[in-house]
Short mmCIF file of C-alpha atoms and ligand atoms in Angstrom, two decimals:
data_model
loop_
_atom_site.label_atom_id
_atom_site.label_comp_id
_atom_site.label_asym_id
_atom_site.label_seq_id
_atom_site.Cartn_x
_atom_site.Cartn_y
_atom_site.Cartn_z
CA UNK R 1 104.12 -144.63 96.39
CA UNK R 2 101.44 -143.96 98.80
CA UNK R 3 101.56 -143.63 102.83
CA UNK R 4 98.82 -146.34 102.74
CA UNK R 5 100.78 -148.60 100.54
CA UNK R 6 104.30 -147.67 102.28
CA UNK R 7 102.59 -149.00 105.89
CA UNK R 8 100.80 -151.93 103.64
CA UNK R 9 104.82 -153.04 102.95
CA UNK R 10 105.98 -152.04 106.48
CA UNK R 11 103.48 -154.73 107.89
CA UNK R 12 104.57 -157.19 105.50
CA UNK R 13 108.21 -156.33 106.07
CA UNK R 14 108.14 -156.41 109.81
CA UNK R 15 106.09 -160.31 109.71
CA UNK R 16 109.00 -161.88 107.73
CA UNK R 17 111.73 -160.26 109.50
CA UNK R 18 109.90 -161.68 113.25
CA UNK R 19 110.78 -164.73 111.30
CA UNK R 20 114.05 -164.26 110.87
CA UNK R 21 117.34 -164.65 113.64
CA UNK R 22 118.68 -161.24 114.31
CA UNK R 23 121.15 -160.33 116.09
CA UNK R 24 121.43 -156.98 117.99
CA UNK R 25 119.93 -154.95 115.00
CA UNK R 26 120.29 -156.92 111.51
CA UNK R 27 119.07 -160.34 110.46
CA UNK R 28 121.98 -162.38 110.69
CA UNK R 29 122.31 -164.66 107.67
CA UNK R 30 119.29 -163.62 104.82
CA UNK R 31 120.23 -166.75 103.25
CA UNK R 32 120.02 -169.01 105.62
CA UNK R 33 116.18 -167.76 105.92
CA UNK R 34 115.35 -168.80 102.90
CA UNK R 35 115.47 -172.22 103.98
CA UNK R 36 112.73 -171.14 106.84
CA UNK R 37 110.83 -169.24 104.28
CA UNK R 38 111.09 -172.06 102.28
CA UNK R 39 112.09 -170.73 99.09
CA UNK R 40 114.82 -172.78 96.83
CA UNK R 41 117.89 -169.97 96.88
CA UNK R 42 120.09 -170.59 94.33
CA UNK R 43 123.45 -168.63 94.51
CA UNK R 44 126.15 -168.36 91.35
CA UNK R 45 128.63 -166.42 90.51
CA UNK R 46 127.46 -165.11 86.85
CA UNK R 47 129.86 -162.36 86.49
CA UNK R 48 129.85 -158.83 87.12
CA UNK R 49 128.29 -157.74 84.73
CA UNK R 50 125.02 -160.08 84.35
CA UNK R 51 121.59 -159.84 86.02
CA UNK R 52 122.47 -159.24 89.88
CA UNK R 53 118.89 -161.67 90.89
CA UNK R 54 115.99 -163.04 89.89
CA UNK R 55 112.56 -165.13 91.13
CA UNK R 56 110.14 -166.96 89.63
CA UNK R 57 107.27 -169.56 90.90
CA UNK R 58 108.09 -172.86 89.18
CA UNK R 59 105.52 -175.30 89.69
CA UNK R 60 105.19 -175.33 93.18
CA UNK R 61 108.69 -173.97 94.23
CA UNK R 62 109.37 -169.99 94.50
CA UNK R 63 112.62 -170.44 93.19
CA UNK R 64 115.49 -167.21 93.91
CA UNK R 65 118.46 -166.32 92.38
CA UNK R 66 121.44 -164.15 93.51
CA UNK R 67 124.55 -163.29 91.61
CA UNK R 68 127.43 -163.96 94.19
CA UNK R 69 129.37 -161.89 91.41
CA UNK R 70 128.16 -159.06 93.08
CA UNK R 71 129.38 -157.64 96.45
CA UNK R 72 128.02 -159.20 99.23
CA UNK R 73 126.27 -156.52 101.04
CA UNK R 74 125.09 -155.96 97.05
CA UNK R 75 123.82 -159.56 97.10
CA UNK R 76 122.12 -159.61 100.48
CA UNK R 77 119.87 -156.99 99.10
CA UNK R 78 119.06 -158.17 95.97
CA UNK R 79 118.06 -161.47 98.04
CA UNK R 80 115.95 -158.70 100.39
CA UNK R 81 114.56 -157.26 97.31
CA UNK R 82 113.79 -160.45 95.60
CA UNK R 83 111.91 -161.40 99.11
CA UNK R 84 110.01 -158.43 98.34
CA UNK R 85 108.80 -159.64 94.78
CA UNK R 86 107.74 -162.56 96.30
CA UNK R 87 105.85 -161.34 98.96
CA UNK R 88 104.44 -158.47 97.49
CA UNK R 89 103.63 -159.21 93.80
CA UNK R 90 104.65 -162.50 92.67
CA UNK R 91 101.68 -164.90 90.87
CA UNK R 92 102.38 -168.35 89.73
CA UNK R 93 103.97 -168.56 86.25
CA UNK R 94 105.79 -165.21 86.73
CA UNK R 95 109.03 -164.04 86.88
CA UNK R 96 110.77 -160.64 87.94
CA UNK R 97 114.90 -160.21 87.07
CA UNK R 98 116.53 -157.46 88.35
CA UNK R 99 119.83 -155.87 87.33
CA UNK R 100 121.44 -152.73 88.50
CA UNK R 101 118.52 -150.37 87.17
CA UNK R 102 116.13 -152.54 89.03
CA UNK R 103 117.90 -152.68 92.15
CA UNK R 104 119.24 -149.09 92.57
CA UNK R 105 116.12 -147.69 92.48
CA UNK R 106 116.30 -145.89 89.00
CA UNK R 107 113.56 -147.52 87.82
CA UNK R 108 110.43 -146.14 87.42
CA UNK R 109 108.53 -149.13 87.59
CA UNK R 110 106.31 -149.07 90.47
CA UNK R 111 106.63 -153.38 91.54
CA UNK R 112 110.56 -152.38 91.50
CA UNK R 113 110.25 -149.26 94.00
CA UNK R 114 108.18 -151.73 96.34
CA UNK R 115 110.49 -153.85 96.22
CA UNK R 116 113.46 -151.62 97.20
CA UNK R 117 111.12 -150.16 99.69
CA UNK R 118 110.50 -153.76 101.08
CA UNK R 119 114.13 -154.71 101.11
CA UNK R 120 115.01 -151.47 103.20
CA UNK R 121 112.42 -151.90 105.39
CA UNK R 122 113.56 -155.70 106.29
CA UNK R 123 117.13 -155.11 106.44
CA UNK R 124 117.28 -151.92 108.22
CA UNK R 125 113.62 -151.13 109.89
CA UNK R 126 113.03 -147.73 111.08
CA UNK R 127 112.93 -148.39 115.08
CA UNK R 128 115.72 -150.51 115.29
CA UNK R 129 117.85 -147.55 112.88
CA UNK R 130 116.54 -145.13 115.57
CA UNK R 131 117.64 -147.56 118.39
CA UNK R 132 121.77 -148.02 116.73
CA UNK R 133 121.89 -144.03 116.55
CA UNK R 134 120.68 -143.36 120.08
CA UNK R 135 122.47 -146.70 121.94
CA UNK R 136 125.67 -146.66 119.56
CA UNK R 137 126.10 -142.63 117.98
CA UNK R 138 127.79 -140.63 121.19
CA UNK R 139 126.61 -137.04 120.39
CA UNK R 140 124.58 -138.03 116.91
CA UNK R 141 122.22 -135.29 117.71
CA UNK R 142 125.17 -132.63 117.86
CA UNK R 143 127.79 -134.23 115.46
CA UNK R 144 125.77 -136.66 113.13
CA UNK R 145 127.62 -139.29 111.75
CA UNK R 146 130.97 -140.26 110.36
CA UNK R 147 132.19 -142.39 107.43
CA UNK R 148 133.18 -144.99 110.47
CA UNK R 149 129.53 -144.99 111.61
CA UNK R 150 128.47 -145.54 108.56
CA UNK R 151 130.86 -148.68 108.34
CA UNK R 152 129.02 -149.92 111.49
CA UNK R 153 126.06 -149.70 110.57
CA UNK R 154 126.98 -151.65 107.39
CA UNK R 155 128.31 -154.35 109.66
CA UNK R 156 125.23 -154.41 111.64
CA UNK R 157 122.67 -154.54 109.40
CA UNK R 158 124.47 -156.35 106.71
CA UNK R 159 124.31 -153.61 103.86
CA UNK R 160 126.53 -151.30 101.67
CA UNK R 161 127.65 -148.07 101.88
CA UNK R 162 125.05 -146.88 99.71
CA UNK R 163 122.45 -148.51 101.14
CA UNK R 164 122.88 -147.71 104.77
CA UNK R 165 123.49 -143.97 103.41
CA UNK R 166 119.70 -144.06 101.19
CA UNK R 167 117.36 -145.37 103.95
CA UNK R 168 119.89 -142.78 106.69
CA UNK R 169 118.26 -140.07 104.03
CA UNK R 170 114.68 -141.25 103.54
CA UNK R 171 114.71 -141.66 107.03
CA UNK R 172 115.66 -137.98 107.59
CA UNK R 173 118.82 -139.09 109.45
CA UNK R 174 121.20 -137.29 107.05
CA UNK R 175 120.61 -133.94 105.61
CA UNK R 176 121.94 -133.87 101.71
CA UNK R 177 125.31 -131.95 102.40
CA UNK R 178 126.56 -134.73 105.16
CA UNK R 179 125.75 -137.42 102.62
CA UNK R 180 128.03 -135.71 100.19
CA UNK R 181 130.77 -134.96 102.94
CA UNK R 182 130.00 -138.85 103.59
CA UNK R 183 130.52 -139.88 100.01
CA UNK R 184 133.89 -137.83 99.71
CA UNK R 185 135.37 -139.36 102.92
CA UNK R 186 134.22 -143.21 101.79
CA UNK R 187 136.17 -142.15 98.65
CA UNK R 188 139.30 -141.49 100.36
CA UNK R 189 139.66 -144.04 102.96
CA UNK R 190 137.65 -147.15 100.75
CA UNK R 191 134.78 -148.87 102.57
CA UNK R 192 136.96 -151.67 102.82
CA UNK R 193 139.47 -150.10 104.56
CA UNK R 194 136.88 -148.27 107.09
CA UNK R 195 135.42 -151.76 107.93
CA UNK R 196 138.38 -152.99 108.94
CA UNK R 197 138.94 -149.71 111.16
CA UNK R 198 135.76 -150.58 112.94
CA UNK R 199 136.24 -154.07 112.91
CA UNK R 200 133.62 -155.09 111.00
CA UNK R 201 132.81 -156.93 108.13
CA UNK R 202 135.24 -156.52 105.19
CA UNK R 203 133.68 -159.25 103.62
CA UNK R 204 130.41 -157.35 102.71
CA UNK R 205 132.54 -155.34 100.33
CA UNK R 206 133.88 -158.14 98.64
CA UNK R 207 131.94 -160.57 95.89
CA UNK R 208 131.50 -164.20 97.97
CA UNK R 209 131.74 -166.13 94.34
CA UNK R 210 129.97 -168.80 96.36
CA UNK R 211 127.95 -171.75 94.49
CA UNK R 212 124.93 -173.22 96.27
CA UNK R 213 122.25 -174.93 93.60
CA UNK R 214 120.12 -177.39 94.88
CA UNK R 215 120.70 -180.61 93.40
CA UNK R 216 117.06 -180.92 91.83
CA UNK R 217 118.03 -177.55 90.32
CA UNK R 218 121.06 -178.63 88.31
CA UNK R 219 117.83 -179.09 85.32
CA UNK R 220 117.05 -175.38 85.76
CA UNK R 221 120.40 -174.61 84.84
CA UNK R 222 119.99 -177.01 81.85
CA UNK R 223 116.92 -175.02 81.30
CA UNK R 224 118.33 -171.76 80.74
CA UNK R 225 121.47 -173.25 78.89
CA UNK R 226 118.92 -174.54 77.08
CA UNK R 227 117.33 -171.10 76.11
CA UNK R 228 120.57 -169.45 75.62
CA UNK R 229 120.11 -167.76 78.86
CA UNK R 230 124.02 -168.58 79.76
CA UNK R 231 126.98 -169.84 78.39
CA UNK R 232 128.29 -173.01 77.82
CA UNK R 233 131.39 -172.41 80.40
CA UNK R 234 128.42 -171.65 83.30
CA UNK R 235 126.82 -174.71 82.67
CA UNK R 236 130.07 -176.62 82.83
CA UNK R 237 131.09 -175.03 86.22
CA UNK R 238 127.50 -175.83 87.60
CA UNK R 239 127.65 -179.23 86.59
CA UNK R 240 131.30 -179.92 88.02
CA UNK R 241 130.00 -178.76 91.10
CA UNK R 242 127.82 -182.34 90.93
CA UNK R 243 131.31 -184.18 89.75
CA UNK R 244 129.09 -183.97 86.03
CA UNK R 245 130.08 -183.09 82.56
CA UNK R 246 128.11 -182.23 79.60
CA UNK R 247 128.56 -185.32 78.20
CA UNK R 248 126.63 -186.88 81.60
CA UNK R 249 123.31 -184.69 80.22
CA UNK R 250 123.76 -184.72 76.87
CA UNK R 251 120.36 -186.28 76.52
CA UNK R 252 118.93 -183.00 77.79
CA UNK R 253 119.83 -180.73 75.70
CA UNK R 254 117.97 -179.28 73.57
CA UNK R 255 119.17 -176.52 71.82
CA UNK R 256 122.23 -178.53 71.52
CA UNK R 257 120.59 -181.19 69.47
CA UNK R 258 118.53 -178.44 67.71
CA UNK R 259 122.13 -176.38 66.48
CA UNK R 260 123.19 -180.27 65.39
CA UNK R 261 119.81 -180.47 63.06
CA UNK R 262 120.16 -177.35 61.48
CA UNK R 263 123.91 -177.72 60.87
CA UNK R 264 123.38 -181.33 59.22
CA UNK R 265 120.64 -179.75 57.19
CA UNK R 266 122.90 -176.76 56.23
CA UNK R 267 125.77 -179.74 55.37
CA UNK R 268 122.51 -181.82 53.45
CA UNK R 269 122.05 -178.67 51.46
CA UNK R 270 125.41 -178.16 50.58
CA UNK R 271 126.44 -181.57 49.53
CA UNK R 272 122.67 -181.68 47.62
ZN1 ZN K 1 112.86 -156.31 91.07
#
């Protein structure tokens, strides 16, 4: 990516984070700006394995997903990143879905390394980095940092482990050896553990399983059913969550109807 481009997403960054509530140095609650932003979040748990996040513009709505199957400091910046595709790239009738490729920053794909670039750049901007290690880091300059800094800073700025230890390197913070010394110690004492040694956040280390769909978005999740996108037991747990059952829609779905068809002509066949 170039300079010019890298400042291009800085700007951008910077204008939606002056939006945002922050506290001493992170945004406070990402989700909650969504409302602000006014962009329809929808949050499920899809297991641990499925897509971490997606957007899309639907009609006039830029709809965003987050998989709440994911750790939370995982899912804050998948909603960061997603922010990104929707700022930076995101046309009317498109979609980006990210999964663990996408969000790690192992793909090539240029839209994707914008939007990891974006995401770091809201959730932990350069200055205010700067400002934690010179108001909060006794002796940083002489002893860098410690696993238990690095479990502040995740409380801070709301991010992972990982995250707060890639934009410490791209920002020339940590040298390659301490981020290895910094991975071993993590290892041995858990993040979770080392958040609750700072007293921090131990919930960013832990998958929220939270459900928050809009009610006008119950259809979307008909929608995908629909299109084989999830499972039958997904759909049911979104619909109980509106005191629904599948009976309730039955009229809407398709695919449903479609399997019936085919089965009753496979049964015509037969008896023919
Ligand atoms: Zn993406």
């Amino acid at each position: 990516m170039q300079e010019l481009r890298r400042r291009e997403i800085r700007i951008k960054a910077d204008s939606v984070r002056e939006k945002c509530k922050v506290s001493r140095y992170g945004i406070i609650d990402l989700f909650k700006e969504c409302e602000r932003l006014e962009y329809k979040l929808i949050r499920y748990p899809l297991g641990e394995d499925a897509d971490l996040g997606f957007t899309l513009i639907k009609e006039n709505d830029t709809i965003i997903f987050t998989n709440t199957s994911s750790r939370l400091s995982r899912e804050i910046f998948t909603l960061a990143h997603e922010i990104g595709h929707v700022i930076l790239h995101i046309n009317k009738g498109e979609s980006y879905i990210d999964d663990s490729i996408t969000i790690s920053g192992r793909s090539t794909d240029e839209k994707e390394q914008e939007a990891n670039y974006f995401a770091a750049c809201l959730l932990m901007p350069a200055d205010e980095v700067e400002k934690f290690l010179d108001l909060e880091v006794a002796d940083f300059c002489k002893q860098g940092l410690s696993a238990m800094d690095i479990a502040r800073i995740m409380s801070e700025f709301n991010v992972s482990f990982d995250m707060a230890l890639n934009r410490l390197e791209n920002l020339g913070k940590v040298k390659m050896d301490e981020r290895l010394r910094l991975d071993s110690e993590r290892n041995q004492r858990r993040v979770g553990n080392l958040l609750r040694s700072v007293g921090g956040n131990a919930k960013l280390n832990e998958a929220s399983e939270y459900i928050d769909i809009p009610y006008e978005y119950i259809e979307y999740v008909i929608y995908n059913f629909n299109h084989n996108a999830i499972p039958k037991e997904t759909l049911e747990r979104a619909l109980e969550c509106f005191h629904l059952t599948m009976d309730d829609i039955s009229d809407k779905l398709v695919e449903y109807e479609e399997k019936q068809d085919d089965l009753d002509d496979l049964i015509g066949g037969l008896i023919d």
